[in-house]
PDB file of C-alpha atoms and ligand atoms in Angstrom:
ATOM      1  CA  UNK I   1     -21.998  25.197  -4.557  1.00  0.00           C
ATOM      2  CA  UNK I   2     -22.213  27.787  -1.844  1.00  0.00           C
ATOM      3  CA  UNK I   3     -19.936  29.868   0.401  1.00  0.00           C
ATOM      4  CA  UNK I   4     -20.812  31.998   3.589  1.00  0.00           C
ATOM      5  CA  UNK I   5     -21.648  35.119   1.340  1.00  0.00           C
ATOM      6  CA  UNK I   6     -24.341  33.078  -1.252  1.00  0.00           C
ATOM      7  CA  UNK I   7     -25.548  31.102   1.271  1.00  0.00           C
ATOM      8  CA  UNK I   8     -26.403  34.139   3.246  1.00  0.00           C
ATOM      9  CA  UNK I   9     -27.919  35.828  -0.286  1.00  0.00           C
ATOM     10  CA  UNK I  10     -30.163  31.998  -0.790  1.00  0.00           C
ATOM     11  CA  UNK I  11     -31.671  32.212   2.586  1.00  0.00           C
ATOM     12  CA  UNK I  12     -32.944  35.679   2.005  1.00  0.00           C
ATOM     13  CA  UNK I  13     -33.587  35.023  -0.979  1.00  0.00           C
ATOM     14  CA  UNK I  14     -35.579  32.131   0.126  1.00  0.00           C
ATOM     15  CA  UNK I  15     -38.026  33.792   2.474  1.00  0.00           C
ATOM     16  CA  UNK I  16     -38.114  37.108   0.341  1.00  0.00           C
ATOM     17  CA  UNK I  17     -36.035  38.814   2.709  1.00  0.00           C
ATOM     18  CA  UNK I  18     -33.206  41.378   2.201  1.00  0.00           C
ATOM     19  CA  UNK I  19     -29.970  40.090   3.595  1.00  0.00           C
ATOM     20  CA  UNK I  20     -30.260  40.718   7.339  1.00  0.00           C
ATOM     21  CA  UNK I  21     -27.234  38.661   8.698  1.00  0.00           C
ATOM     22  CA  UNK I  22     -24.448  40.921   7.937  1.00  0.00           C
ATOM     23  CA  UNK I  23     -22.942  40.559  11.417  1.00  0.00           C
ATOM     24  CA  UNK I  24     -22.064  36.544  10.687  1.00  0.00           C
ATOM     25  CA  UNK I  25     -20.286  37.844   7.481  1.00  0.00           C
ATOM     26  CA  UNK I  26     -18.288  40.658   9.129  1.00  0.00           C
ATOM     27  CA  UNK I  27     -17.415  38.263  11.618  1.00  0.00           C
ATOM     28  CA  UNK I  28     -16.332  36.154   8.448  1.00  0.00           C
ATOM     29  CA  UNK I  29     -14.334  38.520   7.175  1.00  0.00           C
ATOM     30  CA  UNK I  30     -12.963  39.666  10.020  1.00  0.00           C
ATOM     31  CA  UNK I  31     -11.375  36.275  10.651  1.00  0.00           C
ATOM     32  CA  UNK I  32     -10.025  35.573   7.320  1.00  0.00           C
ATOM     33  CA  UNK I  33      -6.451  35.797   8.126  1.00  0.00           C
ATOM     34  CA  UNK I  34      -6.979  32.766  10.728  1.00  0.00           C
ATOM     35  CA  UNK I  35      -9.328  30.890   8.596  1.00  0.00           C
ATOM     36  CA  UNK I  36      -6.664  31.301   5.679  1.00  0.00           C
ATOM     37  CA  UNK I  37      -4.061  29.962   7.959  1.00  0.00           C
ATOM     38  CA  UNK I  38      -6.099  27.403   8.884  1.00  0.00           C
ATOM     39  CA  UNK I  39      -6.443  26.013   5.876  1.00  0.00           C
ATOM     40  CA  UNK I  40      -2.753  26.534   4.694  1.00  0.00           C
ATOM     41  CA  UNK I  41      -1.875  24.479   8.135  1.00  0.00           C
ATOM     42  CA  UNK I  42      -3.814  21.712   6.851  1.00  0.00           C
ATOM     43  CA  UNK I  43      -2.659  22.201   3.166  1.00  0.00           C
ATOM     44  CA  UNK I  44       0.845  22.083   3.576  1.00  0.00           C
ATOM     45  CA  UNK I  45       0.801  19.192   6.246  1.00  0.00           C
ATOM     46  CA  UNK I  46      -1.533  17.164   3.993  1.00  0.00           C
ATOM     47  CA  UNK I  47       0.600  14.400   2.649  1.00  0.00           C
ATOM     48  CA  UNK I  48       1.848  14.002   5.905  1.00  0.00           C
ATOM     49  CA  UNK I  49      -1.237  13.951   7.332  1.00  0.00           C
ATOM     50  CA  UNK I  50      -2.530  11.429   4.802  1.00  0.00           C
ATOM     51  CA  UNK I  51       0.535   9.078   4.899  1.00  0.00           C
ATOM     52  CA  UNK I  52       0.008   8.907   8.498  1.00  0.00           C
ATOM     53  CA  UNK I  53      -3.784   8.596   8.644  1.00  0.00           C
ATOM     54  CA  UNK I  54      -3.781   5.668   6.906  1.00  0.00           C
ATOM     55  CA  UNK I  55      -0.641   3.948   8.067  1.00  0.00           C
ATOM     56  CA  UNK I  56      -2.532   4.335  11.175  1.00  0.00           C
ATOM     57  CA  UNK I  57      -5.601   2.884   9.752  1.00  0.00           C
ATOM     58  CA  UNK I  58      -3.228  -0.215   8.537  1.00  0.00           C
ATOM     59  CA  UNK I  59      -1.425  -0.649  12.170  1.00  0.00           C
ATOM     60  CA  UNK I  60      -4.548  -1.217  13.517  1.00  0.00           C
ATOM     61  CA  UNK I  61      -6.060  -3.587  10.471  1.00  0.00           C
ATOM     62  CA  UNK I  62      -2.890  -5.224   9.127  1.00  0.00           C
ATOM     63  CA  UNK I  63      -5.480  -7.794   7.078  1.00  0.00           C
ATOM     64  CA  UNK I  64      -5.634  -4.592   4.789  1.00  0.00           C
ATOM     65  CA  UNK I  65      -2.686  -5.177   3.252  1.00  0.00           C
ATOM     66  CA  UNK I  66      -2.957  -9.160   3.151  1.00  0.00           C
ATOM     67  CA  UNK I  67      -4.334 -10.915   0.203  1.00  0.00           C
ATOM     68  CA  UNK I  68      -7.710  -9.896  -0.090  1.00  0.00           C
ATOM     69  CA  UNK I  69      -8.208  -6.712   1.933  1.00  0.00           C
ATOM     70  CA  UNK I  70      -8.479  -3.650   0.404  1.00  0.00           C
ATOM     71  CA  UNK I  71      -5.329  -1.755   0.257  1.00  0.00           C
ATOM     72  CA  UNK I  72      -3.421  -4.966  -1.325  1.00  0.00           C
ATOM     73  CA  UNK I  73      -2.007  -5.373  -4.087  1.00  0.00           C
ATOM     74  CA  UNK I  74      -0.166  -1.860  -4.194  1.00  0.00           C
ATOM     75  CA  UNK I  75      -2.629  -0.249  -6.984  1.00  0.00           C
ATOM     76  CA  UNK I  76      -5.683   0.022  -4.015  1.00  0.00           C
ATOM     77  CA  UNK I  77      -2.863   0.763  -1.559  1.00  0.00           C
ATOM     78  CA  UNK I  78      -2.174   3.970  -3.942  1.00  0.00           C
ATOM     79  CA  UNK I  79      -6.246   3.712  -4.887  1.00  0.00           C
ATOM     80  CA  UNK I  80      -6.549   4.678  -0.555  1.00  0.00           C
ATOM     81  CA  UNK I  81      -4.091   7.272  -0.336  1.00  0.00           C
ATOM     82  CA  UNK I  82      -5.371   8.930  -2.858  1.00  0.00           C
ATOM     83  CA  UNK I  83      -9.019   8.658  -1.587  1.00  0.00           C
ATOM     84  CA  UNK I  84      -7.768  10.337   1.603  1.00  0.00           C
ATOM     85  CA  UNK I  85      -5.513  13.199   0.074  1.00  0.00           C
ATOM     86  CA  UNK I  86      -9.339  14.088  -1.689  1.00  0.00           C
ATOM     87  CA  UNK I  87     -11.248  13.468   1.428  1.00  0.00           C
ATOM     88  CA  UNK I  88      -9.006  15.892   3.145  1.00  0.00           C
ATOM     89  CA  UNK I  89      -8.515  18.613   0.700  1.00  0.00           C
ATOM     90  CA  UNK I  90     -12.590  18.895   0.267  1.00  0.00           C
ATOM     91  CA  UNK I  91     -12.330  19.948   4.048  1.00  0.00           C
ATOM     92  CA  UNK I  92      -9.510  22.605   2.918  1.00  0.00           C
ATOM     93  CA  UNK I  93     -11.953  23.653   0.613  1.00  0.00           C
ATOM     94  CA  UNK I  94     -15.126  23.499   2.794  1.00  0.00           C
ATOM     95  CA  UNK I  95     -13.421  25.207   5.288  1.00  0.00           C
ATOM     96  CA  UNK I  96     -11.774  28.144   2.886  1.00  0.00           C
ATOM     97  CA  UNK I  97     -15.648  28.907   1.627  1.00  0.00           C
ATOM     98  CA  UNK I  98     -17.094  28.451   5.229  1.00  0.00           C
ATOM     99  CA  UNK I  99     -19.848  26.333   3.794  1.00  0.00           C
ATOM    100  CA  UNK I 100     -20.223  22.019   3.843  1.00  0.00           C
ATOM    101  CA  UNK I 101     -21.711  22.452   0.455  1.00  0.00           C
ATOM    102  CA  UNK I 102     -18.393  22.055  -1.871  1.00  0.00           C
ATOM    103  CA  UNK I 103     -17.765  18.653   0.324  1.00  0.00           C
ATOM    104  CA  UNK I 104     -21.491  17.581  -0.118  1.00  0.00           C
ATOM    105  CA  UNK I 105     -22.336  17.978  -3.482  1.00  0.00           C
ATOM    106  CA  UNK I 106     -18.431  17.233  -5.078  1.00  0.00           C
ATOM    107  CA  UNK I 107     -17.074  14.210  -2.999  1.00  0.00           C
ATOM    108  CA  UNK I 108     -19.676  13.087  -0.609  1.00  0.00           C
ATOM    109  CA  UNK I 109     -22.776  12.782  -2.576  1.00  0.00           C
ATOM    110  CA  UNK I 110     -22.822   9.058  -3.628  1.00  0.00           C
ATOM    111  CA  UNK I 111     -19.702   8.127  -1.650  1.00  0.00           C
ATOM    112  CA  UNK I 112     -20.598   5.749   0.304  1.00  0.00           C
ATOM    113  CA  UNK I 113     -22.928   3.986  -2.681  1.00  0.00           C
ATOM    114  CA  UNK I 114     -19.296   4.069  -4.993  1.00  0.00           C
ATOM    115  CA  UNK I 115     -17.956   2.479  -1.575  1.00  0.00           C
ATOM    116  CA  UNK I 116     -20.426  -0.785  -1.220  1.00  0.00           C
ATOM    117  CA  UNK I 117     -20.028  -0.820  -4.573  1.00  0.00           C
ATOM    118  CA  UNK I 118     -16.525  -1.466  -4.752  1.00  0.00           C
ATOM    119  CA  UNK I 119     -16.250  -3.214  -1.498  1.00  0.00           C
ATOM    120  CA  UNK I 120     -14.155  -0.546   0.353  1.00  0.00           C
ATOM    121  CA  UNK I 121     -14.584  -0.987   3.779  1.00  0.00           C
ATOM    122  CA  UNK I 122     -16.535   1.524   5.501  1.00  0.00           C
ATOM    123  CA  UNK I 123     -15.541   0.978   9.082  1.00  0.00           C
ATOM    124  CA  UNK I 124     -11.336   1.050   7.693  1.00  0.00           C
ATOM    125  CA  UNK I 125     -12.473   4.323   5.999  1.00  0.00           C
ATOM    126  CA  UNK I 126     -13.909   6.104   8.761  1.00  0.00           C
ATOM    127  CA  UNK I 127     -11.028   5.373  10.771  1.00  0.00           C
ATOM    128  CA  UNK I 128      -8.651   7.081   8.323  1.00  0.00           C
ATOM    129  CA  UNK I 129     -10.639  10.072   8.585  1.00  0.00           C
ATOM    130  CA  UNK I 130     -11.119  10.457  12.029  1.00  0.00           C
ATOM    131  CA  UNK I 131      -7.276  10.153  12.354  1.00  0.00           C
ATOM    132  CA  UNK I 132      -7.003  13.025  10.030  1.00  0.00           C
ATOM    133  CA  UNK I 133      -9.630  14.775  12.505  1.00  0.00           C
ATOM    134  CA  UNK I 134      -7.400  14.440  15.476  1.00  0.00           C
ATOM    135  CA  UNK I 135      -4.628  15.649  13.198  1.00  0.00           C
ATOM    136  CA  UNK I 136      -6.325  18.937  11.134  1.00  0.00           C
ATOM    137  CA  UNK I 137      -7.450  19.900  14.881  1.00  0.00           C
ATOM    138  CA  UNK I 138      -3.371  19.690  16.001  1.00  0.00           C
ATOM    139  CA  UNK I 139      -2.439  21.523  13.113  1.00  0.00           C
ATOM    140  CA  UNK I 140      -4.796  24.255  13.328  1.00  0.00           C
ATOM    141  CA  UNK I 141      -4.278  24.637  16.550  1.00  0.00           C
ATOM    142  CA  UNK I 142      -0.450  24.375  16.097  1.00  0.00           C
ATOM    143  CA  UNK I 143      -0.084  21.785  18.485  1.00  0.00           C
ATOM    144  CA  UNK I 144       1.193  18.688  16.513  1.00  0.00           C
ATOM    145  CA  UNK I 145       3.147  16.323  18.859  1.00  0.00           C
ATOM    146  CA  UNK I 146       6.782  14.870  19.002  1.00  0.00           C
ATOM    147  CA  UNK I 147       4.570  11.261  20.223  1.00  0.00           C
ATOM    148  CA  UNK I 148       2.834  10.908  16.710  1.00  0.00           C
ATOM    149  CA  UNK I 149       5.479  12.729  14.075  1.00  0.00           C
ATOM    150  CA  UNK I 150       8.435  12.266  15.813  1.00  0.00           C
ATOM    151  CA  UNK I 151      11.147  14.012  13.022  1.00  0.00           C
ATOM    152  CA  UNK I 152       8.543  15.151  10.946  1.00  0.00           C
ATOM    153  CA  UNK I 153       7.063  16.963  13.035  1.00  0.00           C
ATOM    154  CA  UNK I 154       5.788  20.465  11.369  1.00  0.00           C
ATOM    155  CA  UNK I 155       4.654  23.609  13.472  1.00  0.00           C
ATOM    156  CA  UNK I 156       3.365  26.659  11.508  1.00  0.00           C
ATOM    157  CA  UNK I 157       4.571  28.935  14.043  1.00  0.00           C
ATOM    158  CA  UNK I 158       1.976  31.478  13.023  1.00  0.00           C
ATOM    159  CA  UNK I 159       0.321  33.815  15.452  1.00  0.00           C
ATOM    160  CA  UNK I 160      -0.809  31.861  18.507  1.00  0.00           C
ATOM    161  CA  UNK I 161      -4.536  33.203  19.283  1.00  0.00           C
ATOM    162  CA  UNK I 162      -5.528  32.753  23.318  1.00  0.00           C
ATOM    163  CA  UNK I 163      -8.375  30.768  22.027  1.00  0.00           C
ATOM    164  CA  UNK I 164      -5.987  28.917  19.808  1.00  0.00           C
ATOM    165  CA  UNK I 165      -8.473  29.393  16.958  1.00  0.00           C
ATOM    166  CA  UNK I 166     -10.962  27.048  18.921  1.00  0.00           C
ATOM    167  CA  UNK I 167     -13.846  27.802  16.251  1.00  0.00           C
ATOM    168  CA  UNK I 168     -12.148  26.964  13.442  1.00  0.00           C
ATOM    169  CA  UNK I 169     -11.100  23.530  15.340  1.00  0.00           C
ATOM    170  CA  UNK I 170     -14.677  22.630  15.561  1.00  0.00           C
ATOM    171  CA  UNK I 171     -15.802  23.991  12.167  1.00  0.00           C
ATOM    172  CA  UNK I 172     -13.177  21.682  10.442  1.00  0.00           C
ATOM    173  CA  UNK I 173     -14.227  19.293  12.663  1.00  0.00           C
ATOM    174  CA  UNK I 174     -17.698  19.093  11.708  1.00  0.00           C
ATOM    175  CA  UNK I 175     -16.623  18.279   8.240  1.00  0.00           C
ATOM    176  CA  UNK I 176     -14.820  15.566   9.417  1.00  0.00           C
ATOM    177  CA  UNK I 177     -18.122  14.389  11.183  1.00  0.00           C
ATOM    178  CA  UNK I 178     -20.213  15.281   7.741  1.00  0.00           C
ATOM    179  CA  UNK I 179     -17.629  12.643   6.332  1.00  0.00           C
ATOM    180  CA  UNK I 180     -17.779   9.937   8.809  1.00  0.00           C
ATOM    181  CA  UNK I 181     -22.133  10.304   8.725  1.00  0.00           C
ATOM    182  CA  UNK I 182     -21.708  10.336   5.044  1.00  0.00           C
ATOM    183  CA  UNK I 183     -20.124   7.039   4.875  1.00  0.00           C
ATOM    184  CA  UNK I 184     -21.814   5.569   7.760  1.00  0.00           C
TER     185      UNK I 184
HETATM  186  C1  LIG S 201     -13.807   7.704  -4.897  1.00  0.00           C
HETATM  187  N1  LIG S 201     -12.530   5.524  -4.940  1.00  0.00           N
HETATM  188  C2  LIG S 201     -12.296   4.474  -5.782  1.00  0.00           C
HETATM  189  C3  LIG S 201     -13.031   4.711  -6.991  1.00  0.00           C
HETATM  190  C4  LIG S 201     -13.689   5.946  -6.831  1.00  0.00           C
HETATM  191  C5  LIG S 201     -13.349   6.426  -5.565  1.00  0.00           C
HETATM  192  C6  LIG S 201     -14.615   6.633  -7.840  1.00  0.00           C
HETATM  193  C7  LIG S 201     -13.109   3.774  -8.193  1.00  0.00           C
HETATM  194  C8  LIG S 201     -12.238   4.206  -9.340  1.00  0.00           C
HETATM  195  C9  LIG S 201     -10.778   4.161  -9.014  1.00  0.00           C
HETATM  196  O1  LIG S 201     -10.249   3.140  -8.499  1.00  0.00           O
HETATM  197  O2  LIG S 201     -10.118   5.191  -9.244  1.00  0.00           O
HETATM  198  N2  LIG S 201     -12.920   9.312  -6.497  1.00  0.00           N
HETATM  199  C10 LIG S 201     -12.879   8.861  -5.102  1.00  0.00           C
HETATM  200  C11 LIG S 201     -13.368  10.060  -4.366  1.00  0.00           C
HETATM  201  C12 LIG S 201     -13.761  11.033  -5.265  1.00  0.00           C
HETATM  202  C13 LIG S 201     -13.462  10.536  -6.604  1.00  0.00           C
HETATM  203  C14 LIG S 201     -13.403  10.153  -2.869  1.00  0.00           C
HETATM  204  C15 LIG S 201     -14.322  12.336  -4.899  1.00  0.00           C
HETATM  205  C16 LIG S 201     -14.427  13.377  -5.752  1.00  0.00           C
HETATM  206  O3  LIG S 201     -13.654  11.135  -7.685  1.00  0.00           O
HETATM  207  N3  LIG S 201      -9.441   1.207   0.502  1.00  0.00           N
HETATM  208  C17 LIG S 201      -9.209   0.885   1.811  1.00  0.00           C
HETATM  209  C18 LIG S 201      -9.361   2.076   2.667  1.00  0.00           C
HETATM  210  C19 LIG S 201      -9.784   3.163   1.699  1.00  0.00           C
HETATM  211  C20 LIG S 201      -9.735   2.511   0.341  1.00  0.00           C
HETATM  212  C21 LIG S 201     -10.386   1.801   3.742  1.00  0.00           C
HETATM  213  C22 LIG S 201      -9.226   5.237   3.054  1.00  0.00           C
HETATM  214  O4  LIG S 201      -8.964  -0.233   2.236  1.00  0.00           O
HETATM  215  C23 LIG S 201     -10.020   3.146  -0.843  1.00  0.00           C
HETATM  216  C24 LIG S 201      -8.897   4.420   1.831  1.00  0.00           C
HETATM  217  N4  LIG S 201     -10.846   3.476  -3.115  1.00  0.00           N
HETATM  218  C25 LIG S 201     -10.148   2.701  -2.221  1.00  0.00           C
HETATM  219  C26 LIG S 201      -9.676   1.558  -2.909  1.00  0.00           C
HETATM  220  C27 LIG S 201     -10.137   1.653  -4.231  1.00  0.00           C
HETATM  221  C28 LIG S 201     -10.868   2.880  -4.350  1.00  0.00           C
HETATM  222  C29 LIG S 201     -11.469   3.334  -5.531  1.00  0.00           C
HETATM  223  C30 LIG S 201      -8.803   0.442  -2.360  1.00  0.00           C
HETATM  224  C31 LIG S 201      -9.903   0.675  -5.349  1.00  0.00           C
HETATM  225  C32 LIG S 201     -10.943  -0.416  -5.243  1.00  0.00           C
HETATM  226  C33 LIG S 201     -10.722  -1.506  -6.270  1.00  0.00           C
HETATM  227  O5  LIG S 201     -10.394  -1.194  -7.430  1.00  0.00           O
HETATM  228  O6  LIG S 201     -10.864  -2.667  -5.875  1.00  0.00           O
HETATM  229  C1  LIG S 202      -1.359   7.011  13.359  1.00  0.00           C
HETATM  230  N1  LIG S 202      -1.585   9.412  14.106  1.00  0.00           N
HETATM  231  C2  LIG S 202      -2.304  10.143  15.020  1.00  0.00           C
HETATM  232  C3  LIG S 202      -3.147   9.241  15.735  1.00  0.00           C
HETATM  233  C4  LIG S 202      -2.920   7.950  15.214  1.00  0.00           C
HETATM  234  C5  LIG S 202      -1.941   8.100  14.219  1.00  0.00           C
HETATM  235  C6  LIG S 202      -3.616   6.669  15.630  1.00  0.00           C
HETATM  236  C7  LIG S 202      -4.118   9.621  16.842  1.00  0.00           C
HETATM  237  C8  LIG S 202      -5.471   9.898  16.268  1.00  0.00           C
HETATM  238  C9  LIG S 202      -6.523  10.166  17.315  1.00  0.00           C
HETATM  239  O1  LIG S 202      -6.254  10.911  18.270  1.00  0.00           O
HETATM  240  O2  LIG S 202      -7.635   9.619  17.137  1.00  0.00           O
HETATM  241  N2  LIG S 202      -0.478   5.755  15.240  1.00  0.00           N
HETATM  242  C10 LIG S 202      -0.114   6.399  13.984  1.00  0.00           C
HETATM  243  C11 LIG S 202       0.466   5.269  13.205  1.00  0.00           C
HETATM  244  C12 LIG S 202       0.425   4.125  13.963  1.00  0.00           C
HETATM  245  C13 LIG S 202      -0.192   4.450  15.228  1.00  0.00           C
HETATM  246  C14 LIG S 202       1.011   5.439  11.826  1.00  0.00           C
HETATM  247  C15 LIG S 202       0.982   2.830  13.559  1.00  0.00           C
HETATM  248  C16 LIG S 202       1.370   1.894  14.473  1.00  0.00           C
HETATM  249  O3  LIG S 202      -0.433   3.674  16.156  1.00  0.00           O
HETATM  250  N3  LIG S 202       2.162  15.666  12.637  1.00  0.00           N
HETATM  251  C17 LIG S 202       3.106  16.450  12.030  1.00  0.00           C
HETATM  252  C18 LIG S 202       3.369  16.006  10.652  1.00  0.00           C
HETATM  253  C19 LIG S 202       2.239  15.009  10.379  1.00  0.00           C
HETATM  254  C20 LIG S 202       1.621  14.791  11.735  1.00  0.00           C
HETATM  255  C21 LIG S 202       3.386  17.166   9.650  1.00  0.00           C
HETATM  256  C22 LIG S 202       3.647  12.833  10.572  1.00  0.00           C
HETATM  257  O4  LIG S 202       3.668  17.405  12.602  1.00  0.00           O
HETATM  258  C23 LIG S 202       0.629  13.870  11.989  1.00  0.00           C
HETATM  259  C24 LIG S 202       2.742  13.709   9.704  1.00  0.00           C
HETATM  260  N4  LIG S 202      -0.665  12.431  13.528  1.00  0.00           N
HETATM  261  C25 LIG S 202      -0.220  13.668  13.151  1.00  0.00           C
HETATM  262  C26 LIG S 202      -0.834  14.639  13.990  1.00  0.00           C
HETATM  263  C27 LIG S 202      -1.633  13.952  14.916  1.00  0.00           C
HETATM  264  C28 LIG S 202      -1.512  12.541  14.597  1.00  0.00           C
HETATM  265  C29 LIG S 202      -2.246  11.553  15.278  1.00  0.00           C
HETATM  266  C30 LIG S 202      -0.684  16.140  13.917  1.00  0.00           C
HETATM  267  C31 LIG S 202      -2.508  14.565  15.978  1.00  0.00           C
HETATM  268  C32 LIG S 202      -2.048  14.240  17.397  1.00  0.00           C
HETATM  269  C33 LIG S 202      -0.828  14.993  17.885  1.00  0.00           C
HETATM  270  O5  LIG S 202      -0.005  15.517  17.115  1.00  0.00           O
HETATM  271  O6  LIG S 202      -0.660  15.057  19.111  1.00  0.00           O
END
């Protein structure tokens, strides 16, 4: 398992090299604050997030919870949830260490073979998490809508960046992506 700072030290390390990229890693430092808030939006909105990322995933698929699809009877229904609450809180930790290696090696690797496996449905799956894409990009950004929570809605209200933390946005979202190739 790696973070921005090893991963830096392995690459060096691997072409016998002193460390040369200290600029990515003040730059990494430098945004901590953000990238911690980042995380803590996604955190603290994750059972929302979850609840709603795979209601969604049921609105649109109601055979799932029919006789024979897989969120029925209610111990796969708790079975997905609980799937989705990991899923998502290996991108809060992906995302903390700045490195996909944390999701890779402790949730995705053999994922998708545990999947076919157990007959989980990849396309249902891959809908749940692109959901929580759109939604950990909202949060981040701090720009969760009244259309999709309606009362619960949840805003942070931490320091609104001009650039609305647009880095972050697309570094979560490439774990989201890592996810969805993953299981694809
Ligand atoms: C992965 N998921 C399930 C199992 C495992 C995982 C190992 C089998 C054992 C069990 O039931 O607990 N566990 C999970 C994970 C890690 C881990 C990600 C990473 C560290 O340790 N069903 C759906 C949806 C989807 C779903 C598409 C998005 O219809 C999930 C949610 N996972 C689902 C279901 C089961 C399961 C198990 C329904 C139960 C399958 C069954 O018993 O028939
Ligand atoms: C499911 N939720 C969102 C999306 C969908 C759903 C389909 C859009 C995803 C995308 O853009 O691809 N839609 C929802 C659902 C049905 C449906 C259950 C069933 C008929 O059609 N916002 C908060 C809370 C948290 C939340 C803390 C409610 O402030 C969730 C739990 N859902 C949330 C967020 C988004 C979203 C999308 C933040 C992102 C979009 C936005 O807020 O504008």
């Amino acid at each position: 398992m790696l973070d921005a700072f090893s991963k830096t030290v392995v690459a060096a390390d691997a072409s016998n090299s002193t460390v040369s990229d200290i600029d990515s890693l003040k730059a990494f430092i430098a945004s901590g604050n953000r990238r911690l808030d980042a995380v803590n939006a996604i955190a603290s909105n994750a059972s929302c997030m979850v609840a709603d990322a795979v209601a969604g995933m049921i609105c649109e698929n109601q055979g799932l919870i029919q006789a024979g699809g897989n969120c029925y009877p209610n111990r796969r229904m708790a079975a997905c949830l609980r799937d989705a609450e990991i899923i998502l809180r290996y991108v809060t930790y992906a995302l903390l260490a700045g490195d996909a290696s944390v999701l890779d090696d402790r949730c995705l690797n053999g994922l998708k073979e545990t999947y076919a496996a157990l007959g989980v449905p990849t396309t249902s799956t891959v809908r749940a998490v692109q959901i929580m894409k759109a939604q950990a990009a909202a949060h981040i950004k701090d720009t969760p809508s009244e259309k999709f929570a309606g009362a619960k809605l949840r805003k942070m209200g931490s320091i609104v960046t001009e650039d609305r933390c647009a880095s972050l946005v697309a570094e979560a979202s490439s774990y989201f992506d890592r996810i969805i190739a993953a299981l694809s």
